[in-house]
PDB file of C-alpha atoms in Angstrom:
ATOM      1  CA  ARG A   1      74.961 105.915  21.264  1.00 69.00           C
ATOM      2  CA  LEU A   2      73.459 105.047  17.919  1.00 73.00           C
ATOM      3  CA  THR A   3      72.095 107.385  15.293  1.00 83.00           C
ATOM      4  CA  LYS A   4      68.453 106.939  14.316  1.00 82.00           C
ATOM      5  CA  LYS A   5      69.547 105.116  11.168  1.00 82.00           C
ATOM      6  CA  GLU A   6      71.869 102.791  13.116  1.00 81.00           C
ATOM      7  CA  HIS A   7      69.151 102.156  15.692  1.00 76.00           C
ATOM      8  CA  LYS A   8      66.681 101.246  12.944  1.00 78.00           C
ATOM      9  CA  GLU A   9      69.230  98.881  11.386  1.00 78.00           C
ATOM     10  CA  GLU A  10      69.855  97.230  14.764  1.00 74.00           C
ATOM     11  CA  LYS A  11      66.124  96.728  15.271  1.00 72.00           C
ATOM     12  CA  GLN A  12      65.905  95.089  11.830  1.00 72.00           C
ATOM     13  CA  LYS A  13      68.724  92.694  12.791  1.00 66.00           C
ATOM     14  CA  ASP A  14      66.881  91.836  16.006  1.00 57.00           C
ATOM     15  CA  LYS A  15      63.882  90.671  14.017  1.00 63.00           C
ATOM     16  CA  GLU A  16      65.965  87.955  12.374  1.00 58.00           C
ATOM     17  CA  PRO A  17      65.502  84.585  14.150  1.00 61.00           C
ATOM     18  CA  GLY A  18      68.193  83.822  16.708  1.00 62.00           C
ATOM     19  CA  THR A  19      69.576  87.375  16.869  1.00 58.00           C
ATOM     20  CA  GLU A  20      67.216  88.908  19.443  1.00 62.00           C
ATOM     21  CA  LYS A  21      68.797  91.296  21.938  1.00 64.00           C
ATOM     22  CA  ILE A  22      67.559  92.144  25.401  1.00 64.00           C
ATOM     23  CA  TYR A  23      67.559  95.906  25.838  1.00 67.00           C
ATOM     24  CA  ARG A  24      68.022  97.230  29.347  1.00 68.00           C
ATOM     25  CA  PRO A  25      68.560 100.763  30.544  1.00 69.00           C
ATOM     26  CA  THR A  26      72.105 101.515  31.631  1.00 67.00           C
ATOM     27  CA  PRO A  27      73.281 104.378  33.816  1.00 63.00           C
ATOM     28  CA  ASP A  28      75.009 107.226  32.054  1.00 72.00           C
ATOM     29  CA  GLY A  29      78.493 107.721  33.477  1.00 82.00           C
ATOM     30  CA  ASP A  30      79.882 106.216  36.665  1.00 88.00           C
ATOM     31  CA  PHE A  31      77.558 104.442  39.041  1.00 88.00           C
ATOM     32  CA  LYS A  32      77.481 102.921  42.496  1.00 88.00           C
ATOM     33  CA  ILE A  33      75.684  99.694  43.385  1.00 89.00           C
ATOM     34  CA  ILE A  34      73.409  99.922  46.422  1.00 87.00           C
ATOM     35  CA  PRO A  35      72.896  96.437  47.928  1.00 89.00           C
ATOM     36  CA  LEU A  36      69.331  95.678  48.969  1.00 86.00           C
ATOM     37  CA  GLY A  37      69.240  93.084  51.728  1.00 79.00           C
ATOM     38  CA  GLU A  38      71.618  90.243  52.518  1.00 81.00           C
ATOM     39  CA  ASP A  39      72.018  88.892  48.970  1.00 81.00           C
ATOM     40  CA  PRO A  40      74.913  90.709  47.222  1.00 77.00           C
ATOM     41  CA  THR A  41      73.440  89.955  43.785  1.00 80.00           C
ATOM     42  CA  LYS A  42      70.403  92.075  44.589  1.00 84.00           C
ATOM     43  CA  GLY A  43      71.492  95.650  44.132  1.00 87.00           C
ATOM     44  CA  ILE A  44      70.442  98.812  42.344  1.00 87.00           C
ATOM     45  CA  LYS A  45      72.754 101.067  40.342  1.00 87.00           C
ATOM     46  CA  ILE A  46      72.625 104.785  41.068  1.00 90.00           C
ATOM     47  CA  GLY A  47      74.699 107.588  39.612  1.00 88.00           C
ATOM     48  CA  ALA A  48      77.998 108.143  41.417  1.00 89.00           C
ATOM     49  CA  GLY A  49      77.878 111.852  40.599  1.00 88.00           C
ATOM     50  CA  LEU A  50      74.734 112.560  42.615  1.00 90.00           C
ATOM     51  CA  PRO A  51      75.059 115.140  45.395  1.00 93.00           C
ATOM     52  CA  ASN A  52      75.667 113.482  48.794  1.00 93.00           C
ATOM     53  CA  LEU A  53      72.315 114.518  50.272  1.00 95.00           C
ATOM     54  CA  VAL A  54      70.396 113.174  47.267  1.00 93.00           C
ATOM     55  CA  LYS A  55      72.462 109.960  47.305  1.00 92.00           C
ATOM     56  CA  LYS A  56      71.725 109.369  51.016  1.00 93.00           C
ATOM     57  CA  GLN A  57      68.012 110.058  50.570  1.00 95.00           C
ATOM     58  CA  LEU A  58      67.812 107.777  47.543  1.00 93.00           C
ATOM     59  CA  GLU A  59      69.682 104.961  49.323  1.00 91.00           C
ATOM     60  CA  ALA A  60      67.340 105.240  52.324  1.00 93.00           C
ATOM     61  CA  CYS A  61      64.267 105.182  50.082  1.00 93.00           C
ATOM     62  CA  LEU A  62      65.531 102.161  48.137  1.00 91.00           C
ATOM     63  CA  MET A  63      66.318 100.221  51.311  1.00 89.00           C
ATOM     64  CA  GLN A  64      62.951 101.054  52.894  1.00 90.00           C
ATOM     65  CA  ASN A  65      61.193  99.780  49.766  1.00 89.00           C
ATOM     66  CA  ALA A  66      63.449  96.823  48.914  1.00 86.00           C
ATOM     67  CA  GLU A  67      60.527  94.390  49.165  1.00 84.00           C
ATOM     68  CA  LEU A  68      58.881  96.087  46.172  1.00 85.00           C
ATOM     69  CA  PHE A  69      61.572  94.926  43.739  1.00 84.00           C
ATOM     70  CA  ALA A  70      61.184  91.702  41.774  1.00 82.00           C
ATOM     71  CA  TRP A  71      64.390  89.871  40.900  1.00 80.00           C
ATOM     72  CA  SER A  72      62.872  87.164  38.710  1.00 80.00           C
ATOM     73  CA  ALA A  73      59.751  86.517  36.663  1.00 76.00           C
ATOM     74  CA  ALA A  74      58.630  84.060  39.383  1.00 80.00           C
ATOM     75  CA  GLU A  75      58.279  87.023  41.745  1.00 81.00           C
ATOM     76  CA  LEU A  76      55.773  88.679  39.363  1.00 79.00           C
ATOM     77  CA  PRO A  77      52.588  86.626  39.693  1.00 81.00           C
ATOM     78  CA  GLY A  78      49.938  87.636  37.208  1.00 81.00           C
ATOM     79  CA  ILE A  79      52.407  89.291  34.814  1.00 78.00           C
ATOM     80  CA  ASP A  80      52.799  87.652  31.419  1.00 77.00           C
ATOM     81  CA  PRO A  81      56.436  86.395  31.136  1.00 70.00           C
ATOM     82  CA  GLU A  82      56.578  87.899  27.638  1.00 73.00           C
ATOM     83  CA  VAL A  83      56.079  91.339  29.214  1.00 71.00           C
ATOM     84  CA  ALA A  84      58.606  90.691  31.979  1.00 61.00           C
TER      85      ALA A  84
END
């Protein structure tokens, strides 16, 4: 984790040409990858420390709604690629 000052400095660095970073959320602690469908590269990370009942319910919900996930900008028609 960064302090507010360190975060501000990092953002300043990112504004310099050629040093842009892509920020993505990352799970806190250990996680488990839940595969969605046949393709092993298409999976969602969930916390490994979740209670078993919650984990099973979440896995079932993710699998039932797997078609709602977009894995590339090409799967997001009408969304500006800059936003994606």
